[in-house]
């Protein structure tokens, strides 16, 4: 990585971290989705007097019919939520964060007329593109990991309070946090930054991320309804393939960027 | 002569935006070490040419060579030799003057140790040392322009391209910018290409000129060459009350008691004043009026228009 690219990365990181509004915006939805909502869910389920028949079919699919009678059904519902539905949010969060950061990358500089000044420097447009992507991807993944740590701590406090067993993130979580979410972040960032170079507004650039976000939302719905079940093996293989594809797409997009659209 | 003897060589360059031809078959050379003034009205094509010289706009036809390098094929390489200041290329307003210079110096690959001294030297030269910790957003227009000039020359470029460096500035700041440019050229043996329509400042600083209108070159040369090529004459500006009617002087009357008489030899001036006095007239004012860049510029543009 050249000095010039590093200079742009450091400059952009400093700018983003200076903006309390931007940081608050990026953290708000993730904290609601992964800390507040699950905590409410855990408390609600542990205190609820409901007919479990509605959930029985879904749970039987996951743990096997013969195990349902032996286990606490409430524990199973909470465990199902924490290990099958919540991980999907951690694919959504870095995508949302990176969309916010990266949509502003070229447009923000173009609006302030600082992009032209960068163009007059001995740095290729491709390298500016890579720098913007690195900032967005790294920051999104670090924040994603930070939210994951906060979530684990808070959820375990809540589980302890309601007398439920502790939540220990398993292999599925590791795959999602380290591989799947990275692949999704790379591809959504690359698309949005590339669109940001050609768009006139932040909203226009952000719209391009909808093609990544919609399938993830579909996955959440599928997990909730029991329609889509993803095993650890399928998740691991799919994530690795997706990671390789996302890096290749990013490389392709980086070569397509030029000075003016 | 090969491309490397010229700092800039532009050959048959045309640039179209949809139906509009912004630059039309333009050819131009700028010698190494000279300060070249590129003059023309707004919308003439100056900024478009600057962007093509930087390789960030591609011409539809023609070739440009900057220090022997094609800026379209290798823009990043060409930029190492160039420093560009334009009206629309801003610096980061949330950063201080010093932080901006550090950033751009780093982008140009300068070492931290070298950069520290260079920034201090430049801030002193542009008279911004006391304001280095202020955010650029709080700078006045003149301060921003001076900082932009510092940014353009931070990496000791051999070619400096300045697009309207004095526009929006008061006379004091404009003079400061001009002396900075002259000093830079003198100490670094650099070439400067200035686009401007502020002719007074251009005449103060430039060695040679090129006039552009509606995307094409009208003429190029030093001021003396332009005057000679277009047959501009030196004049005597005379304010006098004539003692008796003078048909010769009447044809050069521009206002009541004011005459503008062309001459070729300075001896004619003395003869003219003598003749007025001998005829019983009174001479209130007599001065030489050599054609200025402004006279040449407007005359050429009017000729173009007609």
XYZ file of C-alpha atoms in Angstrom:
567
model
C 0.000 0.000 0.000
C 1.540 3.299 -1.074
C 2.126 6.301 1.207
C -0.479 8.235 -0.782
C -3.190 5.607 -0.238
C -2.316 5.393 3.449
C -2.507 9.196 3.750
C -6.044 9.152 2.318
C -7.103 6.277 4.619
C -5.809 8.096 7.727
C -7.428 11.370 6.624
C -10.824 9.727 6.015
C -10.715 7.760 9.285
C -9.924 10.933 11.238
C -12.801 12.728 9.522
C -15.339 9.973 10.274
C -14.228 9.540 13.880
C -14.468 13.327 14.404
C -18.139 13.235 13.442
C -20.108 12.228 16.547
C -23.330 12.442 14.547
C -22.096 9.912 12.006
C -20.845 7.486 14.653
C -24.179 7.747 16.534
C -26.078 7.129 13.300
C -23.977 4.064 12.496
C -24.331 2.555 15.963
C -28.009 3.320 16.645
C -29.693 0.701 14.480
C -27.166 -2.072 15.245
C -27.529 -1.550 18.998
C -31.325 -1.589 18.715
C -31.317 -4.720 16.547
C -28.694 -6.719 18.437
C -28.829 -5.535 22.044
C -32.159 -3.937 22.871
C -34.413 -6.154 20.752
C -32.844 -9.505 21.816
C -32.890 -8.417 25.483
C -36.595 -7.609 25.219
C -37.166 -10.909 23.430
C -35.361 -12.934 26.117
C -37.250 -11.208 28.932
C -40.571 -11.548 27.098
C -40.167 -15.254 26.324
C -38.981 -16.151 29.812
C -42.022 -14.404 31.348
C -44.609 -15.412 28.787
C -47.467 -17.821 29.301
C -48.145 -18.851 25.725
C -49.179 -21.868 23.759
C -45.916 -23.302 22.502
C -47.557 -25.236 19.694
C -46.853 -22.394 17.256
C -43.108 -22.650 17.813
C -43.009 -26.422 18.207
C -42.823 -27.173 14.499
C -39.875 -24.808 13.986
C -37.970 -26.069 16.989
C -38.549 -29.726 16.049
C -36.970 -28.958 12.690
C -33.835 -27.587 14.351
C -33.205 -29.909 17.295
C -35.143 -33.009 16.241
C -38.600 -34.102 17.409
C -37.240 -36.553 19.985
C -35.329 -33.781 21.814
C -38.222 -31.319 22.135
C -39.928 -33.191 24.972
C -36.677 -33.375 26.936
C -35.675 -29.722 26.699
C -37.130 -26.583 28.145
C -39.083 -25.128 25.268
C -38.504 -21.539 26.323
C -34.769 -22.154 26.405
C -34.997 -23.615 22.933
C -36.897 -20.633 21.593
C -34.302 -18.252 23.020
C -31.446 -20.430 21.807
C -33.030 -20.621 18.335
C -33.332 -16.843 18.211
C -29.778 -16.235 19.416
C -28.118 -18.815 17.177
C -30.204 -18.689 14.002
C -31.857 -15.310 13.683
C -29.511 -12.902 15.447
C -26.444 -13.889 13.352
C -28.279 -12.715 10.239
C -28.480 -9.209 11.725
C -24.708 -9.233 11.938
C -24.647 -9.615 8.180
C -26.995 -6.645 7.868
C -25.215 -4.307 10.282
C -21.839 -3.957 8.539
C -23.678 -3.567 5.217
C -25.723 -0.684 6.630
C -22.673 0.911 8.259
C -20.523 0.625 5.181
C -23.343 2.036 3.027
C -23.508 5.142 5.237
C -19.729 5.657 5.183
C -19.032 4.756 1.576
C -21.960 6.575 -0.062
C -20.422 9.816 1.174
C -16.928 8.911 0.049
C -16.792 10.301 -3.481
C -19.934 12.414 -3.369
C -18.927 14.155 -0.165
C -15.532 15.057 -1.647
C -17.094 16.123 -4.950
C -19.619 18.402 -3.194
C -16.845 20.073 -1.211
C -14.646 20.288 -4.364
C -11.809 18.399 -2.685
C -11.994 15.457 -5.109
C -10.607 17.592 -7.933
C -7.640 18.503 -5.731
C -6.988 14.810 -5.125
C -7.173 14.180 -8.866
C -4.283 16.636 -9.360
C -2.049 14.527 -7.130
C 0.113 11.589 -8.264
C -2.414 9.001 -7.111
C -4.455 6.878 -9.496
C -8.263 7.018 -9.289
C -8.101 3.278 -8.681
C -6.006 3.887 -5.548
C -8.418 6.577 -4.290
C -11.207 4.019 -4.775
C -9.264 1.365 -2.848
C -8.502 3.798 -0.008
C -12.195 4.727 0.328
C -13.128 1.036 0.362
C -10.517 0.115 2.965
C -11.775 2.836 5.329
C -15.385 1.769 4.959
C -14.744 -1.992 5.235
C -12.330 -1.774 8.184
C -14.474 0.622 10.172
C -17.647 -1.395 9.513
C -16.017 -4.673 10.564
C -14.460 -3.141 13.709
C -17.793 -1.591 14.710
C -19.564 -4.870 13.901
C -17.176 -6.747 16.168
C -17.557 -4.113 18.902
C -21.365 -4.395 18.719
C -21.011 -8.207 18.879
C -18.954 -7.982 22.100
C -21.454 -5.535 23.639
C -24.331 -7.768 22.585
C -22.733 -10.896 24.103
C -22.126 -9.162 27.417
C -25.586 -7.571 27.675
C -27.449 -10.707 26.555
C -25.601 -12.831 29.113
C -26.448 -10.343 31.856
C -30.105 -10.519 30.816
C -30.031 -14.340 30.586
C -28.512 -14.545 34.035
C -31.163 -12.193 35.386
C -34.013 -14.341 34.032
C -32.375 -17.600 35.121
C -31.560 -18.911 31.653
C -28.334 -20.661 30.594
C -25.499 -18.468 29.330
C -25.076 -17.714 25.655
C -21.727 -18.858 24.254
C -21.283 -17.976 20.569
C -20.453 -21.130 18.604
C -18.826 -21.937 15.271
C -21.740 -20.496 13.318
C -21.162 -17.147 14.985
C -17.454 -17.250 14.182
C -18.168 -17.940 10.524
C -20.750 -15.151 10.327
C -18.644 -12.508 12.098
C -15.307 -13.250 10.452
C -16.247 -14.501 6.997
C -19.838 -13.948 5.887
C -20.219 -10.386 7.119
C -16.775 -9.504 5.671
C -17.772 -10.814 2.249
C -21.076 -8.924 2.293
C -19.361 -5.749 3.519
C -16.710 -5.912 0.779
C -19.206 -6.346 -2.005
C -21.718 -3.743 -0.755
C -18.946 -1.215 -0.084
C -17.403 -1.750 -3.502
C -20.739 -1.279 -5.243
C -21.733 1.801 -3.238
C -18.307 3.520 -3.528
C -18.282 2.833 -7.255
C -21.822 4.210 -7.574
C -20.816 7.175 -5.399
C -18.241 8.151 -8.037
C -20.956 8.309 -10.666
C -23.912 9.599 -8.606
C -24.997 13.130 -7.864
C -26.461 12.396 -4.438
C -25.825 10.237 -1.407
C -29.317 8.708 -1.696
C -28.680 7.599 -5.273
C -25.457 5.877 -4.216
C -27.106 4.211 -1.214
C -29.868 2.762 -3.386
C -27.353 0.446 -5.038
C -26.909 -1.378 -1.698
C -30.564 -2.488 -1.768
C -29.567 -5.491 -3.910
C -27.418 -6.726 -1.039
C -29.715 -5.758 1.837
C -32.943 -7.255 0.441
C -31.663 -10.873 0.244
C -30.354 -10.581 3.827
C -33.762 -9.389 5.024
C -35.251 -12.349 3.143
C -32.900 -14.577 5.090
C -34.109 -13.079 8.399
C -37.723 -13.717 7.440
C -36.831 -17.222 6.291
C -35.166 -18.003 9.610
C -38.136 -16.592 11.586
C -40.633 -18.712 9.685
C -38.419 -21.782 9.588
C -38.517 -21.672 5.801
C -34.738 -21.433 5.354
C -32.403 -23.473 7.548
C -28.668 -23.045 7.093
C -26.283 -25.613 8.466
C -22.783 -24.710 9.654
C -21.157 -26.548 6.731
C -23.286 -24.828 4.087
C -22.692 -21.495 5.783
C -18.909 -22.024 5.885
C -18.639 -23.084 2.241
C -21.012 -20.420 0.970
C -19.211 -17.696 2.977
C -15.798 -18.669 1.653
C -17.005 -18.709 -1.946
C -18.771 -15.408 -1.437
C -15.610 -13.889 0.090
C -13.545 -14.891 -2.938
C -16.213 -13.515 -5.306
C -16.468 -10.249 -3.357
C -12.698 -9.638 -3.562
C -12.777 -10.328 -7.304
C -15.738 -7.960 -7.782
C -13.915 -5.265 -5.808
C -10.832 -5.669 -7.995
C -12.984 -5.430 -11.129
C -14.778 -2.326 -9.860
C -11.488 -0.657 -8.882
C -10.247 -0.900 -12.472
C -13.453 0.594 -13.852
C -13.258 3.867 -11.921
C -12.051 6.887 -13.850
C -11.706 10.624 -13.325
C -15.071 11.772 -14.595
C -18.114 9.623 -15.448
C 12.810 19.669 -31.460
C 11.543 16.804 -29.328
C 8.807 17.077 -26.692
C 11.305 17.290 -23.837
C 12.567 20.763 -24.870
C 9.096 22.093 -24.276
C 7.507 22.062 -20.874
C 4.118 21.847 -22.583
C 3.319 20.770 -26.118
C -0.313 20.788 -27.237
C -0.980 19.556 -30.743
C -4.353 19.735 -32.498
C -6.415 19.197 -29.344
C -10.206 19.219 -29.605
C -12.708 18.643 -26.826
C -16.433 18.345 -27.286
C -19.169 18.173 -24.635
C -22.230 16.827 -26.485
C -22.837 19.414 -29.217
C -20.595 22.103 -27.764
C -16.958 22.368 -28.878
C -15.070 23.670 -25.856
C -11.591 23.459 -27.403
C -11.158 23.446 -31.158
C -8.003 22.116 -32.845
C -5.743 23.967 -30.422
C -1.968 23.870 -30.776
C 0.453 25.551 -28.407
C 3.961 25.190 -26.990
C 5.378 26.565 -23.761
C 9.138 26.687 -23.297
C 10.825 25.453 -20.158
C 11.495 28.203 -17.651
C 8.986 30.743 -18.931
C 5.885 32.219 -17.349
C 3.171 31.836 -19.954
C -0.074 33.796 -19.707
C -3.071 32.077 -21.255
C -5.677 34.777 -21.681
C -9.289 34.686 -22.718
C -12.797 35.584 -21.599
C -14.949 33.328 -19.419
C -16.039 30.224 -21.309
C -13.170 30.453 -23.804
C -11.878 26.964 -22.950
C -9.030 27.754 -20.543
C -10.187 25.531 -17.667
C -11.059 22.688 -20.042
C -7.519 22.849 -21.399
C -6.081 22.847 -17.860
C -8.032 19.692 -17.038
C -6.815 18.022 -20.244
C -3.240 19.015 -19.409
C -3.729 17.225 -16.112
C -5.114 14.152 -17.869
C -8.410 14.216 -16.008
C -10.381 15.066 -19.142
C -9.627 13.175 -22.332
C -9.559 15.138 -25.596
C -11.567 13.895 -28.545
C -8.587 14.591 -30.812
C -4.959 15.641 -30.462
C -2.011 15.049 -28.200
C -0.684 16.802 -25.120
C 2.817 16.341 -23.764
C 3.866 17.553 -20.295
C 7.629 17.388 -19.741
C 7.647 14.643 -22.379
C 4.883 12.647 -20.663
C 1.416 11.969 -22.057
C -0.934 12.950 -19.199
C -3.807 10.739 -20.473
C -1.702 7.612 -20.500
C 0.160 8.335 -17.266
C -1.736 11.001 -15.292
C -0.289 9.963 -11.944
C 3.273 10.191 -13.371
C 2.609 13.567 -15.008
C 1.229 14.933 -11.742
C 4.594 14.377 -10.046
C 6.041 17.093 -12.288
C 3.066 19.395 -11.998
C 1.401 21.482 -9.359
C -2.068 22.721 -10.225
C -4.201 25.423 -8.677
C -7.728 25.960 -9.959
C -10.675 27.993 -8.728
C -12.713 24.877 -8.017
C -10.079 22.637 -6.380
C -10.509 23.197 -2.645
C -8.747 21.968 0.449
C -10.338 20.351 3.480
C -12.115 23.055 5.450
C -12.345 20.996 8.630
C -8.540 20.669 8.724
C -6.081 23.416 9.607
C -3.775 25.010 7.042
C -0.849 23.009 8.352
C -2.804 19.732 8.392
C -3.839 20.266 4.794
C -0.243 20.811 3.700
C 0.870 17.728 5.632
C -1.808 15.683 3.924
C -1.021 16.842 0.409
C 2.703 16.567 1.024
C 2.162 12.944 2.091
C 0.025 12.267 -0.958
C 2.930 13.555 -3.069
C 5.168 11.027 -1.312
C 7.265 13.496 0.686
C 9.103 12.288 3.803
C 7.870 13.513 7.171
C 11.210 15.080 8.074
C 11.478 16.985 4.777
C 7.800 17.920 4.920
C 8.013 19.598 8.300
C 10.649 22.109 7.137
C 9.029 22.566 3.748
C 5.638 23.399 5.300
C 7.161 25.948 7.658
C 9.061 27.527 4.763
C 5.919 27.712 2.621
C 3.654 29.036 5.372
C 6.159 31.798 5.990
C 6.437 32.573 2.272
C 2.625 32.816 1.889
C 2.329 34.784 5.140
C 0.170 32.177 6.886
C 2.525 31.046 9.647
C 0.434 32.740 12.336
C -2.759 31.155 10.948
C -1.443 27.618 10.451
C -3.557 26.204 13.316
C -6.784 27.790 12.119
C -9.246 25.660 10.175
C -9.249 26.460 6.464
C -13.000 27.023 6.710
C -12.188 30.141 8.768
C -9.730 31.528 6.216
C -10.529 34.506 4.004
C -10.541 34.140 0.192
C -7.037 35.589 -0.028
C -5.705 33.239 2.637
C -7.281 30.224 0.914
C -5.683 31.209 -2.407
C -2.264 31.664 -0.781
C -2.576 28.283 0.928
C -3.661 26.718 -2.372
C -0.523 28.115 -4.012
C 1.566 26.633 -1.196
C -0.176 23.317 -1.795
C 0.497 23.493 -5.533
C 4.247 24.002 -5.084
C 4.849 21.911 -1.968
C 6.584 19.128 -3.911
C 8.816 21.448 -6.006
C 7.030 20.820 -9.328
C 8.837 21.734 -12.546
C 5.574 22.939 -14.054
C 3.042 25.007 -12.147
C -0.414 25.458 -13.665
C -2.481 28.263 -12.193
C -6.073 28.797 -13.251
C -7.226 32.273 -12.176
C -4.828 32.534 -9.208
C -5.771 36.149 -8.462
C -9.511 36.137 -9.085
C -11.565 37.354 -6.150
C -8.486 38.872 -4.506
C -7.880 42.445 -3.471
C -4.885 44.189 -5.135
C -2.628 43.539 -2.135
C -3.233 39.790 -2.103
C -3.004 39.635 -5.885
C 0.437 41.292 -5.734
C 1.513 38.857 -3.025
C 0.519 35.902 -5.207
C 2.412 37.375 -8.166
C 5.619 37.884 -6.192
C 5.407 34.350 -4.808
C 5.128 32.998 -8.324
C 8.086 35.071 -9.569
C 10.172 33.975 -6.604
C 9.331 30.314 -7.138
C 10.284 30.469 -10.811
C 13.546 32.242 -10.028
C 14.630 29.790 -7.315
C 13.424 26.562 -8.937
C 13.848 27.228 -12.671
C 10.237 26.179 -13.096
C 7.726 26.837 -15.858
C 4.431 28.504 -15.029
C 1.252 28.370 -17.086
C -1.254 30.970 -15.900
C -4.868 31.175 -17.079
C -6.403 34.501 -16.302
C -8.530 37.332 -17.540
C -6.917 39.798 -15.103
C -4.645 41.435 -17.623
C -2.918 43.899 -15.326
C -1.519 41.102 -13.214
C -0.702 38.983 -16.246
C 1.343 41.820 -17.756
C 3.202 42.219 -14.490
C 4.367 38.630 -14.397
C 4.268 36.823 -17.769
C 7.033 36.455 -20.360
C 4.829 35.256 -23.195
C 1.121 35.124 -23.916
C -1.464 33.089 -25.746
C -4.938 34.404 -26.473
C -7.893 32.038 -26.655
C -11.468 32.735 -27.618
C -14.300 30.273 -28.262
C -11.942 27.330 -27.979
C -9.247 28.353 -30.434
C -5.965 30.275 -30.282
C -6.061 33.790 -31.692
C -2.339 34.447 -31.411
C 0.730 33.824 -29.239
C 3.956 35.693 -28.489
C 5.663 38.195 -26.191
C 3.977 41.571 -25.753
C 6.414 43.198 -28.220
C 5.789 40.453 -30.781
C 2.027 40.805 -30.389
C 2.244 44.583 -30.785
C 4.409 44.254 -33.899
C 2.413 41.386 -35.418
C -0.848 43.286 -35.079
C 0.571 46.709 -35.960
C -0.300 48.409 -32.704
C 1.327 51.801 -32.429
C 2.761 53.847 -29.590
C 0.782 57.035 -28.915
C 1.271 60.441 -27.408
C -1.524 61.368 -25.065
C -1.805 65.132 -25.357
C -3.999 67.539 -23.409
C -3.693 70.900 -25.076
C -5.595 74.059 -26.006
C -4.664 74.861 -29.603
C -3.779 78.403 -30.555
C -5.165 77.914 -34.035
C -7.007 75.171 -35.964
C -4.777 72.186 -36.755
C -6.189 69.701 -39.261
C -3.448 67.147 -38.489
C -4.223 67.078 -34.774
C -7.999 67.215 -35.278
C -8.012 63.760 -36.851
C -6.594 62.359 -33.588
C -8.984 64.184 -31.274
C -10.694 61.852 -28.810
C -12.283 64.436 -26.501
C -12.373 68.199 -26.101
C -8.700 69.311 -25.860
C -7.506 65.693 -25.685
C -5.633 64.012 -28.507
C -4.073 60.575 -29.029
C -1.426 60.769 -31.717
C 0.511 57.731 -33.005
C 4.289 58.036 -33.328
C 7.226 55.899 -34.345
C 10.152 58.027 -33.169
C 10.359 59.775 -29.790
C 11.784 62.868 -31.544
C 8.294 63.395 -32.974
C 7.003 64.105 -29.462
C 9.266 67.088 -28.973
C 8.388 68.408 -32.454
C 4.657 68.069 -31.778
C 4.773 69.938 -28.443
C 6.955 72.626 -30.022
C 4.476 73.112 -32.902
C 1.522 73.557 -30.528
C 3.381 76.111 -28.407
C 4.723 78.005 -31.425
C 1.159 78.314 -32.794
C 0.097 80.025 -29.558
C -1.381 76.959 -27.912
C -0.990 75.670 -24.354
C 0.137 72.134 -23.488
C -1.305 70.903 -20.170
C -0.235 67.248 -20.400
C 1.920 65.110 -22.679
C 2.746 61.497 -22.005
C 3.762 58.354 -23.809
C 1.149 55.667 -24.103
C 2.594 52.344 -25.173
C 0.118 49.573 -26.011
C -0.674 47.507 -22.952
C -1.686 43.910 -22.805
C -5.218 45.147 -22.223
C -5.152 47.197 -25.454
C -3.861 44.193 -27.412
C -6.348 41.797 -25.768
C -9.480 43.872 -26.407
C -8.405 44.810 -29.874
C -7.833 41.182 -30.839
C -11.114 40.056 -29.302
C -13.034 42.829 -31.095
C -11.368 41.848 -34.348
C -12.409 38.232 -33.698
C -15.982 39.284 -32.986
C -16.221 41.360 -36.147
